[in-house]
Tab-separated table of C-alpha atoms (C1' of nucleotides) in Angstrom:
chain	number	residue	atom	x	y	z
A	228	MET	CA	64.871	73.202	31.881
A	229	SER	CA	62.860	72.340	34.928
A	230	ASP	CA	65.556	70.467	37.034
A	231	HIS	CA	63.847	68.869	40.029
A	232	LEU	CA	62.983	70.228	43.478
A	233	GLU	CA	66.003	67.904	45.028
A	234	ASN	CA	68.380	69.919	43.191
A	235	ILE	CA	67.489	73.353	44.516
A	236	PRO	CA	68.945	74.608	47.949
A	237	GLU	CA	66.498	74.299	50.781
A	238	LEU	CA	66.713	78.015	51.293
A	239	ALA	CA	66.171	78.619	47.675
A	240	VAL	CA	62.937	76.752	47.986
A	241	SER	CA	61.931	78.904	50.776
A	242	ARG	CA	62.309	81.939	48.874
A	243	LEU	CA	60.538	80.448	45.717
A	244	LEU	CA	57.639	79.749	47.719
A	245	ARG	CA	57.704	83.530	48.964
A	246	TYR	CA	58.025	84.730	45.090
A	247	HIS	CA	55.015	82.420	44.542
A	248	HIS	CA	53.031	83.837	46.917
A	249	ILE	CA	53.680	87.469	46.092
A	250	LEU	CA	52.994	86.668	42.208
A	251	MET	CA	49.779	85.165	43.277
A	252	GLY	CA	49.028	88.647	44.397
A	253	MET	CA	49.827	90.619	41.156
A	254	SER	CA	47.660	90.773	37.856
A	255	GLN	CA	48.300	87.983	35.479
A	256	GLY	CA	49.578	90.017	32.437
A	257	ASP	CA	51.779	92.373	34.349
A	258	VAL	CA	55.763	92.260	33.831
A	259	VAL	CA	57.721	92.114	36.916
A	260	SER	CA	61.623	92.397	37.150
A	261	SER	CA	64.041	90.834	39.404
A	262	SER	CA	64.406	94.380	41.034
A	263	ASP	CA	60.583	94.672	41.608
A	264	LEU	CA	60.779	91.491	43.512
A	265	SER	CA	63.633	92.746	45.169
A	266	GLU	CA	61.887	95.269	46.715
A	267	LYS	CA	58.841	93.294	47.717
A	268	THR	CA	61.007	90.613	49.642
A	269	GLY	CA	64.193	92.426	50.740
A	270	TYR	CA	66.201	89.758	48.748
A	271	THR	CA	68.841	91.106	46.152
A	272	ALA	CA	67.703	91.146	42.595
A	273	ALA	CA	70.716	89.060	41.913
A	274	GLN	CA	69.836	86.214	44.145
A	275	ILE	CA	66.428	86.447	42.690
A	276	ARG	CA	67.696	85.657	39.134
A	277	ARG	CA	70.033	83.143	40.817
A	278	ASP	CA	67.150	81.294	42.496
A	279	LEU	CA	65.401	81.013	39.262
A	280	THR	CA	68.208	79.503	37.260
A	281	TYR	CA	68.084	76.636	39.520
A	282	PHE	CA	65.283	75.245	37.133
A	283	GLY	CA	65.124	77.243	34.065
A	284	GLN	CA	64.838	80.378	32.247
A	285	PHE	CA	61.973	82.345	32.142
A	286	GLY	CA	62.657	86.168	31.753
A	287	THR	CA	63.105	88.341	28.771
A	288	PRO	CA	65.998	90.404	28.835
A	289	GLY	CA	65.350	94.186	28.949
A	290	ARG	CA	61.865	93.613	29.924
A	291	GLY	CA	61.619	91.080	32.745
A	292	TYR	CA	58.988	88.248	33.931
A	293	THR	CA	55.524	87.642	32.941
A	294	VAL	CA	53.693	87.185	36.354
A	295	ASP	CA	51.443	84.677	34.970
A	296	SER	CA	54.072	82.653	33.590
A	297	LEU	CA	56.851	82.626	36.282
A	298	ARG	CA	54.237	81.960	38.832
A	299	ASN	CA	53.293	79.019	37.016
A	300	ALA	CA	56.946	77.907	36.446
A	301	ILE	CA	57.597	78.134	40.177
A	302	ALA	CA	54.319	76.405	41.166
A	303	ASP	CA	55.147	73.602	38.796
A	304	VAL	CA	58.793	73.078	40.276
A	305	LEU	CA	57.609	73.437	43.785
A	306	GLY	CA	54.891	70.848	42.841
A	307	ILE	CA	52.116	73.174	44.102
A	308	ASN	CA	50.185	73.378	40.855
A	309	ARG	CA	47.406	71.209	42.077
A	310	GLU	CA	44.187	71.040	43.575
A	311	SER	CA	44.264	69.287	47.086
A	312	ASN	CA	41.177	68.479	49.295
A	313	VAL	CA	41.607	69.203	53.001
A	314	LEU	CA	39.815	67.791	56.178
A	315	ILE	CA	39.336	69.779	59.414
A	316	MET	CA	39.823	67.521	62.525
A	317	GLY	CA	38.537	68.794	65.564
A	318	VAL	CA	35.833	71.594	65.209
A	319	GLY	CA	36.603	73.399	68.491
A	320	ARG	CA	36.615	77.108	68.282
A	321	VAL	CA	39.808	77.132	66.211
A	322	GLY	CA	38.613	74.404	63.927
A	323	ALA	CA	35.263	76.124	63.419
A	324	ALA	CA	36.587	79.266	62.536
A	325	LEU	CA	38.927	77.354	59.888
A	326	LEU	CA	35.539	76.169	58.278
A	327	HIS	CA	34.462	79.707	57.434
A	328	TYR	CA	38.337	80.782	56.422
A	329	GLU	CA	38.014	82.050	52.637
A	330	SER	CA	41.696	82.182	51.590
A	331	PHE	CA	42.380	78.714	51.071
A	332	GLU	CA	40.208	78.585	47.987
A	333	LYS	CA	42.884	80.999	46.268
A	334	HIS	CA	45.421	78.562	46.847
A	335	ARG	CA	43.790	75.703	45.639
A	336	PHE	CA	42.978	74.159	48.726
A	337	HIS	CA	39.332	72.813	49.238
A	338	VAL	CA	37.858	72.137	52.726
A	339	VAL	CA	35.636	69.384	52.082
A	340	ALA	CA	34.782	67.698	55.641
A	341	ALA	CA	34.869	68.609	59.318
A	342	VAL	CA	35.322	65.713	61.802
A	343	ASP	CA	35.240	65.542	65.395
A	344	VAL	CA	35.002	62.616	68.368
A	345	ASP	CA	32.460	64.525	70.435
A	346	PRO	CA	29.058	62.808	69.694
A	347	GLU	CA	27.564	66.404	70.884
A	348	LYS	CA	29.052	67.943	68.028
A	349	VAL	CA	28.759	65.176	65.414
A	350	GLY	CA	25.788	66.267	62.984
A	351	LEU	CA	25.864	69.615	63.746
A	352	GLU	CA	25.730	71.999	60.800
A	353	MET	CA	28.543	74.351	60.559
A	354	GLY	CA	28.667	76.749	57.875
A	355	ARG	CA	28.137	74.805	54.619
A	356	PHE	CA	29.441	71.581	56.507
A	357	LYS	CA	27.909	68.920	58.621
A	358	VAL	CA	30.214	67.601	61.304
A	359	ARG	CA	31.074	64.058	60.807
A	360	SER	CA	32.376	61.230	63.285
A	361	VAL	CA	35.817	60.279	63.706
A	362	GLU	CA	34.588	56.776	63.191
A	363	ASP	CA	33.651	57.242	59.687
A	364	LEU	CA	37.171	58.618	59.127
A	365	SER	CA	38.392	56.170	56.407
A	366	ASP	CA	35.396	56.550	54.291
A	367	ILE	CA	35.526	60.144	54.610
A	368	VAL	CA	39.038	60.349	53.245
A	369	THR	CA	38.516	57.756	50.718
A	370	GLU	CA	35.417	59.218	49.370
A	371	GLY	CA	36.556	62.686	49.477
A	372	ASP	CA	40.058	61.744	48.072
A	373	ILE	CA	41.526	63.668	50.853
A	374	ARG	CA	45.297	63.555	51.768
A	375	MET	CA	45.584	66.561	53.964
A	376	ALA	CA	44.539	67.546	57.258
A	377	ILE	CA	44.307	70.304	59.621
A	378	LEU	CA	44.638	69.241	63.074
A	379	CYS	CA	42.768	71.482	65.814
A	380	VAL	CA	41.962	69.138	68.538
A	381	PRO	CA	43.009	69.819	72.218
A	382	PRO	CA	46.714	69.258	72.662
A	383	ALA	CA	45.877	66.143	74.724
A	384	GLN	CA	44.164	64.491	72.104
A	385	ALA	CA	46.686	65.476	69.250
A	386	GLN	CA	48.642	62.086	69.211
A	387	THR	CA	45.660	59.944	69.154
A	388	ALA	CA	43.940	61.988	66.352
A	389	VAL	CA	47.256	61.909	64.526
A	390	GLU	CA	47.072	58.102	64.392
A	391	GLN	CA	43.431	58.121	63.540
A	392	LEU	CA	44.248	60.313	60.630
A	393	VAL	CA	47.216	58.363	59.577
A	394	ARG	CA	45.322	55.043	59.589
A	395	ALA	CA	42.499	56.657	57.645
A	396	GLY	CA	45.319	57.519	54.753
A	397	ILE	CA	46.159	61.110	55.662
A	398	ARG	CA	49.585	61.800	54.420
A	399	ALA	CA	49.998	65.501	55.511
A	400	ILE	CA	49.012	67.355	58.552
A	401	LEU	CA	49.032	71.085	59.641
A	402	ASN	CA	49.565	70.753	63.416
A	403	LEU	CA	47.889	73.790	65.345
A	404	THR	CA	47.473	72.202	68.513
A	405	ALA	CA	50.990	73.156	70.123
A	406	MET	CA	52.058	69.576	70.916
A	407	PRO	CA	54.226	68.014	68.855
A	408	VAL	CA	53.379	64.521	67.332
A	409	ASP	CA	54.993	61.603	66.060
A	410	VAL	CA	54.098	60.232	62.519
A	411	PRO	CA	55.508	57.418	60.205
A	412	ASP	CA	58.295	58.353	57.687
A	413	ASP	CA	55.867	58.825	54.731
A	414	VAL	CA	53.956	61.145	56.398
A	415	SER	CA	54.391	65.259	56.609
A	416	VAL	CA	53.591	67.361	59.433
A	417	ARG	CA	53.887	71.068	59.630
A	418	PRO	CA	53.742	72.534	63.099
A	419	VAL	CA	52.185	76.181	63.515
A	420	ASN	CA	52.546	77.397	67.015
A	421	LEU	CA	51.359	80.956	67.673
A	422	ALA	CA	53.249	81.032	71.096
A	423	VAL	CA	56.461	80.470	69.050
A	424	GLU	CA	55.499	83.006	66.669
A	425	LEU	CA	55.062	85.443	69.227
A	426	GLU	CA	58.365	84.680	70.462
A	427	TRP	CA	59.893	85.901	67.191
A	428	LEU	CA	58.212	89.268	67.711
A	429	ALA	CA	59.537	89.230	71.350
A	430	MET	CA	62.830	88.674	69.953
A	431	ALA	CA	62.467	91.402	67.405
A	432	GLN	CA	61.374	93.772	70.006
A	433	SER	CA	64.222	93.063	72.323
A	434	ARG	CA	66.716	93.738	69.566
A	435	ARG	CA	65.462	97.070	68.997
A	436	GLY	CA	64.140	99.352	71.915
A	437	GLY	CA	65.225	96.671	74.384
A	438	SER	CA	63.898	97.254	77.873
A	439	ARG	CA	64.033	100.972	77.948
A	440	GLY	CA	60.921	102.766	78.199
A	441	GLU	CA	58.817	103.688	75.007
A	442	LYS	CA	57.886	107.077	74.001
A	443	ALA	CA	54.992	108.797	75.492
A	444	VAL	CA	53.711	109.881	72.216
A	445	PRO	CA	54.926	107.564	69.525
A	446	GLU	CA	55.526	109.346	65.995
A	447	THR	CA	53.643	107.511	63.252
A	448	GLY	CA	56.177	107.564	60.343
A	449	PHE	CA	54.244	105.366	57.683
A	450	ASN	CA	56.624	107.006	55.224
A	451	GLU	CA	59.505	104.939	55.552
A	452	LYS	CA	57.495	101.865	54.904
A	453	LYS	CA	58.059	98.122	55.308
A	454	LYS	CA	56.494	95.179	54.095
A	455	GLY	CA	55.285	93.156	56.826
A	456	GLY	CA	53.300	90.730	54.778
A	457	ASP	CA	50.486	88.300	55.073
B	393	MET	CA	80.202	85.192	77.650
B	394	SER	CA	76.636	86.231	76.345
B	395	ASP	CA	77.999	87.865	73.083
B	396	HIS	CA	74.850	89.554	71.732
B	397	LEU	CA	72.066	88.659	69.321
B	398	GLU	CA	73.776	90.563	66.387
B	399	ASN	CA	76.858	88.337	66.282
B	400	ILE	CA	74.991	85.099	66.081
B	401	PRO	CA	74.180	83.886	62.515
B	402	GLU	CA	70.477	84.358	61.534
B	403	LEU	CA	70.083	80.525	60.768
B	404	ALA	CA	71.493	79.852	64.350
B	405	VAL	CA	69.135	82.119	66.019
B	406	SER	CA	66.234	80.045	64.256
B	407	ARG	CA	67.782	76.939	65.740
B	408	LEU	CA	68.068	78.411	69.217
B	409	LEU	CA	64.606	79.174	69.335
B	410	ARG	CA	63.922	75.558	68.638
B	411	TYR	CA	66.089	74.381	71.292
B	412	HIS	CA	64.467	76.774	73.765
B	413	HIS	CA	61.161	75.416	72.665
B	414	ILE	CA	61.963	71.829	73.192
B	415	LEU	CA	63.860	72.805	76.463
B	416	MET	CA	60.703	74.182	77.621
B	417	GLY	CA	59.032	70.933	77.316
B	418	MET	CA	61.394	68.869	79.432
B	419	SER	CA	61.795	68.784	83.263
B	420	GLN	CA	63.815	71.578	84.912
B	421	GLY	CA	66.618	69.361	86.573
B	422	ASP	CA	67.045	66.933	83.640
B	423	VAL	CA	70.120	66.923	82.005
B	424	VAL	CA	70.474	66.870	78.271
B	425	SER	CA	73.239	66.171	75.901
B	426	SER	CA	73.984	67.607	72.445
B	427	SER	CA	73.077	64.352	71.101
B	428	ASP	CA	69.569	64.181	72.842
B	429	LEU	CA	68.914	67.481	71.293
B	430	SER	CA	70.313	66.212	67.813
B	431	GLU	CA	67.602	63.121	68.157
B	432	LYS	CA	64.845	65.497	68.727
B	433	THR	CA	65.658	68.102	66.243
B	434	GLY	CA	67.489	66.392	63.504
B	435	TYR	CA	70.181	68.922	63.449
B	436	THR	CA	73.725	67.223	63.950
B	437	ALA	CA	75.133	67.276	67.897
B	438	ALA	CA	78.064	69.136	66.363
B	439	GLN	CA	76.123	71.827	64.961
B	440	ILE	CA	74.119	72.321	68.355
B	441	ARG	CA	77.246	72.729	70.434
B	442	ARG	CA	78.546	74.920	67.550
B	443	ASP	CA	75.357	77.284	68.284
B	444	LEU	CA	75.644	77.427	71.874
B	445	THR	CA	79.311	78.465	71.503
B	446	TYR	CA	78.085	81.785	69.904
B	447	PHE	CA	77.240	83.022	72.966
B	448	GLY	CA	78.655	81.164	75.980
B	449	GLN	CA	79.581	77.746	77.596
B	450	PHE	CA	77.065	76.168	79.544
B	451	GLY	CA	77.637	72.382	79.681
B	452	THR	CA	79.720	70.112	81.751
B	453	PRO	CA	82.040	67.639	79.583
B	454	GLY	CA	81.114	64.012	80.312
B	455	ARG	CA	77.612	64.986	81.381
B	456	GLY	CA	75.783	67.561	79.205
B	457	TYR	CA	73.566	70.587	79.749
B	458	THR	CA	71.135	71.136	82.578
B	459	VAL	CA	67.795	71.996	81.099
B	460	ASP	CA	66.832	74.817	83.395
B	461	SER	CA	69.923	76.659	82.971
B	462	LEU	CA	70.475	76.040	79.211
B	463	ARG	CA	67.109	77.378	78.365
B	464	ASN	CA	67.500	80.234	80.457
B	465	ALA	CA	70.659	80.974	78.808
B	466	ILE	CA	69.070	80.830	75.256
B	467	ALA	CA	66.128	82.740	76.388
B	468	ASP	CA	68.328	85.549	77.791
B	469	VAL	CA	70.463	85.756	74.712
B	470	LEU	CA	67.419	85.758	72.536
B	471	GLY	CA	65.896	88.322	74.664
B	472	ILE	CA	62.736	86.444	75.373
B	473	ASN	CA	62.929	86.060	79.053
B	474	ARG	CA	60.448	88.625	79.624
B	475	GLU	CA	56.513	88.732	80.225
B	476	SER	CA	54.510	90.185	77.615
B	477	ASN	CA	51.145	91.633	77.522
B	478	VAL	CA	49.026	90.968	74.216
B	479	LEU	CA	46.105	92.570	72.741
B	480	ILE	CA	43.521	90.702	70.196
B	481	MET	CA	42.512	92.943	67.655
B	482	GLY	CA	39.200	91.814	65.749
B	483	VAL	CA	37.142	89.313	67.726
B	484	GLY	CA	35.793	87.562	64.727
B	485	ARG	CA	35.928	83.654	64.850
B	486	VAL	CA	39.448	83.659	65.064
B	487	GLY	CA	40.061	86.034	67.476
B	488	ALA	CA	37.452	84.962	69.438
B	489	ALA	CA	39.134	81.417	69.307
B	490	LEU	CA	42.177	82.965	70.590
B	491	LEU	CA	40.738	84.690	73.503
B	492	HIS	CA	40.675	81.021	74.683
B	493	TYR	CA	43.911	79.881	73.854
B	494	GLU	CA	45.676	78.396	76.734
B	495	SER	CA	49.424	78.017	75.634
B	496	PHE	CA	50.221	81.543	75.280
B	497	GLU	CA	50.745	81.748	79.273
B	498	LYS	CA	53.392	79.056	79.447
B	499	HIS	CA	55.504	81.228	76.936
B	500	ARG	CA	54.880	84.109	79.156
B	501	PHE	CA	52.458	86.003	76.850
B	502	HIS	CA	49.317	87.563	78.543
B	503	VAL	CA	46.298	87.961	76.577
B	504	VAL	CA	44.872	91.201	78.481
B	505	ALA	CA	42.586	92.804	76.040
B	506	ALA	CA	40.145	92.403	73.236
B	507	VAL	CA	39.221	95.139	70.577
B	508	ASP	CA	37.008	95.368	67.801
B	509	VAL	CA	35.430	98.170	65.272
B	510	ASP	CA	31.892	96.439	65.511
B	511	PRO	CA	29.666	98.378	67.840
B	512	GLU	CA	27.628	95.241	67.875
B	513	LYS	CA	30.729	93.386	69.713
B	514	VAL	CA	31.942	96.149	71.690
B	515	GLY	CA	30.815	95.337	75.218
B	516	LEU	CA	30.068	91.742	74.796
B	517	GLU	CA	31.663	89.286	77.399
B	518	MET	CA	33.770	86.638	75.870
B	519	GLY	CA	35.462	84.278	77.912
B	520	ARG	CA	37.215	86.452	80.828
B	521	PHE	CA	37.055	89.434	78.320
B	522	LYS	CA	34.876	92.368	77.866
B	523	VAL	CA	35.185	93.761	74.362
B	524	ARG	CA	36.497	96.926	73.774
B	525	SER	CA	36.087	99.677	71.187
B	526	VAL	CA	38.918	100.428	68.845
B	527	GLU	CA	38.257	104.019	69.881
B	528	ASP	CA	39.769	103.608	73.371
B	529	LEU	CA	42.417	101.816	71.718
B	530	SER	CA	45.477	104.476	72.897
B	531	ASP	CA	44.014	104.085	76.464
B	532	ILE	CA	43.968	100.228	76.400
B	533	VAL	CA	47.399	99.925	75.257
B	534	THR	CA	48.790	102.527	77.772
B	535	GLU	CA	46.918	101.149	80.803
B	536	GLY	CA	47.598	97.709	79.852
B	537	ASP	CA	51.245	98.214	79.230
B	538	ILE	CA	50.771	96.356	76.092
B	539	ARG	CA	53.278	96.328	73.036
B	540	MET	CA	52.162	93.344	71.121
B	541	ALA	CA	49.008	92.573	68.889
B	542	ILE	CA	47.507	90.036	67.238
B	543	LEU	CA	45.877	91.068	64.308
B	544	CYS	CA	42.479	88.834	63.221
B	545	VAL	CA	40.469	91.316	61.369
B	546	PRO	CA	39.093	90.865	57.773
B	547	PRO	CA	41.750	90.983	55.203
B	548	ALA	CA	40.188	93.960	53.860
B	549	GLN	CA	40.466	96.078	57.091
B	550	ALA	CA	44.313	95.012	57.936
B	551	GLN	CA	45.941	97.814	56.897
B	552	THR	CA	43.514	100.130	58.648
B	553	ALA	CA	43.654	98.374	61.694
B	554	VAL	CA	47.528	98.038	61.618
B	555	GLU	CA	47.695	101.855	61.519
B	556	GLN	CA	45.162	102.288	64.698
B	557	LEU	CA	47.449	99.751	66.344
B	558	VAL	CA	51.030	101.545	65.337
B	559	ARG	CA	49.079	104.903	66.490
B	560	ALA	CA	48.195	103.482	69.748
B	561	GLY	CA	51.840	102.546	70.594
B	562	ILE	CA	51.891	98.681	69.486
B	563	ARG	CA	55.281	97.856	68.415
B	564	ALA	CA	54.869	94.296	67.370
B	565	ILE	CA	52.128	92.472	65.381
B	566	LEU	CA	51.240	89.036	64.554
B	567	ASN	CA	49.266	89.003	61.385
B	568	LEU	CA	46.841	86.347	60.751
B	569	THR	CA	44.751	88.093	58.213
B	570	ALA	CA	46.334	86.850	54.918
B	571	MET	CA	47.199	90.128	53.892
B	572	PRO	CA	50.420	92.130	53.625
B	573	VAL	CA	50.410	95.159	55.691
B	574	ASP	CA	53.006	98.110	55.948
B	575	VAL	CA	54.317	99.390	59.206
B	576	PRO	CA	56.863	101.907	60.001
B	577	ASP	CA	60.599	100.797	60.334
B	578	ASP	CA	60.370	100.512	64.311
B	579	VAL	CA	57.482	98.144	64.257
B	580	SER	CA	57.738	94.483	63.557
B	581	VAL	CA	55.004	92.438	61.806
B	582	ARG	CA	55.130	88.450	61.951
B	583	PRO	CA	52.651	87.150	58.963
B	584	VAL	CA	51.202	83.752	59.622
B	585	ASN	CA	49.392	82.493	56.531
B	586	LEU	CA	47.759	79.119	56.660
B	587	ALA	CA	47.319	78.716	53.176
B	588	VAL	CA	51.068	79.066	52.749
B	589	GLU	CA	51.713	76.608	55.748
B	590	LEU	CA	49.607	73.973	53.590
B	591	GLU	CA	51.657	74.976	50.531
B	592	TRP	CA	54.556	73.436	52.231
B	593	LEU	CA	52.925	70.545	52.967
B	594	ALA	CA	51.680	70.075	49.275
B	595	MET	CA	55.346	70.708	48.372
B	596	ALA	CA	56.406	67.669	50.476
B	597	GLN	CA	53.750	65.760	49.252
B	598	SER	CA	54.597	66.277	45.717
B	599	ARG	CA	58.272	65.325	46.608
B	600	ARG	CA	57.243	62.000	47.874
B	601	GLY	CA	54.415	59.754	46.275
B	602	GLY	CA	53.854	62.552	43.626
B	603	SER	CA	50.833	61.989	41.543
B	604	ARG	CA	50.725	58.358	41.421
B	605	GLY	CA	47.755	56.601	43.482
B	606	GLU	CA	47.996	55.891	47.111
B	607	LYS	CA	47.964	52.475	48.453
B	608	ALA	CA	44.318	51.199	49.129
B	609	VAL	CA	45.048	49.892	52.655
B	610	PRO	CA	47.872	52.295	54.185
B	611	GLU	CA	50.253	50.413	56.523
B	612	THR	CA	50.474	51.962	59.814
B	613	GLY	CA	54.001	52.026	60.693
B	614	PHE	CA	54.307	54.239	63.880
B	615	ASN	CA	57.500	52.636	64.560
B	616	GLU	CA	60.124	54.446	62.394
B	617	LYS	CA	58.917	57.746	64.171
B	618	LYS	CA	59.537	61.097	63.144
B	619	LYS	CA	59.068	64.278	65.353
B	620	GLY	CA	56.401	66.547	63.683
B	621	GLY	CA	56.474	69.179	66.312
B	622	ASP	CA	54.072	71.211	67.950
C	548	DT	C1'	90.047	55.472	86.552
C	549	DA	C1'	87.221	54.548	82.367
C	550	DG	C1'	83.624	56.554	79.712
C	551	DA	C1'	81.277	60.345	78.271
C	552	DT	C1'	80.425	64.426	76.443
C	553	DT	C1'	81.919	69.439	75.933
C	554	DG	C1'	84.058	73.498	73.601
C	555	DT	C1'	86.868	74.701	69.544
C	556	DT	C1'	89.600	74.342	65.654
C	557	DA	C1'	90.639	73.860	60.693
C	558	DA	C1'	88.934	71.860	56.501
C	559	DT	C1'	84.953	71.535	53.792
C	560	DC	C1'	81.020	72.524	51.815
C	561	DG	C1'	77.469	75.593	49.996
C	562	DA	C1'	75.350	80.027	49.251
C	563	DT	C1'	75.570	84.757	47.878
C	564	DT	C1'	77.188	88.679	45.653
C	565	DA	C1'	79.033	91.386	42.089
C	566	DA	C1'	80.021	92.081	37.844
C	567	DC	C1'	78.975	91.838	32.699
C	568	DA	C1'	78.252	89.701	28.172
C	569	DA	C1'	74.123	88.539	25.758
C	570	DT	C1'	69.637	89.764	24.416
C	571	DC	C1'	65.570	92.102	23.810
D	1091	DT	C1'	69.696	102.253	18.275
D	1092	DA	C1'	69.857	103.351	23.383
D	1093	DG	C1'	68.145	101.731	27.725
D	1094	DA	C1'	66.952	97.797	30.365
D	1095	DT	C1'	67.293	93.580	32.464
D	1096	DT	C1'	68.389	88.809	31.849
D	1097	DG	C1'	71.311	84.672	32.753
D	1098	DT	C1'	75.646	83.071	34.115
D	1099	DT	C1'	80.285	83.227	35.841
D	1100	DA	C1'	84.179	83.486	39.195
D	1101	DA	C1'	85.217	85.378	43.528
D	1102	DT	C1'	83.803	86.100	48.327
D	1103	DC	C1'	81.684	85.120	52.054
D	1104	DG	C1'	79.747	82.485	55.670
D	1105	DA	C1'	77.825	78.098	57.615
D	1106	DT	C1'	78.391	73.251	58.665
D	1107	DT	C1'	81.125	69.558	59.846
D	1108	DA	C1'	84.508	66.273	61.629
D	1109	DA	C1'	87.784	65.517	64.756
D	1110	DC	C1'	89.988	65.643	69.027
D	1111	DA	C1'	92.144	67.620	73.073
D	1112	DA	C1'	90.116	69.250	77.676
D	1113	DT	C1'	87.367	68.120	81.192
D	1114	DC	C1'	84.253	65.956	84.384
DNA sequence: TAGATTGTTAATCGATTAACAATC
DNA sequence: TAGATTGTTAATCGATTAACAATC
């Protein structure tokens, strides 16, 4: 089994990441069926089973899958079954907020350093971190065995900051700056732009009620439930 | 022209949103060709032209598309050509950071209110906002003509907060809590989970170098550029 | 006009589905 | 055993591509 990631359709990969995330929220020992997962994801049970066969077989006919082992198998094939150290670049309001973010640990991401250009900020204690200077970036990255960074600098400084990160050895960047950046081919960037996320909601909105007025007293209807995930 | 959103393939819709975003970053008067957009997005020029024909024809053969009018046409069909008022639910570190976020305005999202349960926070001045109480939620939503909220409460309070929002009339929620929430059918939720975004980077990482050691002195190579978006 | 780029078609390619034999 | 659910196949469905006539 365990074909490799290259052979799995792009779209299946994104679903696999979703299954992985859901399985992380379940008790290790439980058993889950493709139709359970279907309910939680909205994908068909057939598709879920199909997705899994791209890289192996993990279930017991008549029973289902063990949460623990399925989660592990998916993590293995996706290559996310490892610990990663992470650096926060820019400790403005957003960066500072992320220094206190709890849920990274559960996913095996360890924030291990915070860096800023501003001499006023360098040396400050923030949460369990002491803010360090961009000038020490290479050392910090090497010593901390860091390959990933979260970019939280002001948009105008995004490109400069990225170049510093890359020069220091960072190979993956989560870009929260709302400013596109250029990187060499061997570096990954993942842009997260909250304004664009709001656009998705605006789209969904206009698809529904559209431009017409809302009901004065909205009914609550928490029965016909729908998952709106994390 | 202007077929409606329902008739456009799901995947094309997400590309359209991407084109829209790119066009927003260009000068209104400029002309852009499908191959220009191809370079910026990585999609083929043929696909881009195909995507546009799903809902009309906007170009001039031999010339290309006017940035302004193409952006507008896309925004119209996606239904994102309107102003929206937005409420921030929970002014912890993340919520407070978003109160100072600049780039929403450019996308026609107006943050107009900040709300918290904590009596210690209610009444505080934060940026240009005075934090208001959850108890006044319905009034705030009605008076402010608000349909969208950004959820920044602690994970444990996510579901409760969502129910309050829905009861107050909110119809679209950007969920930054890393906790899945249930909503009625007529409410949209868009989850944004930074840990999951980091997983994407981890996947990309393992697909490349994998587990082997990095070069001691990484070369910089900012020539073979690659767009790593905003 | 010559050069460029659109809009559209038909062919190809890939992903999803439904069904069911195999298995626990 | 009876009931349940997997893994897998073949058929269907949809999306992408390449090519080119139409147009500026």
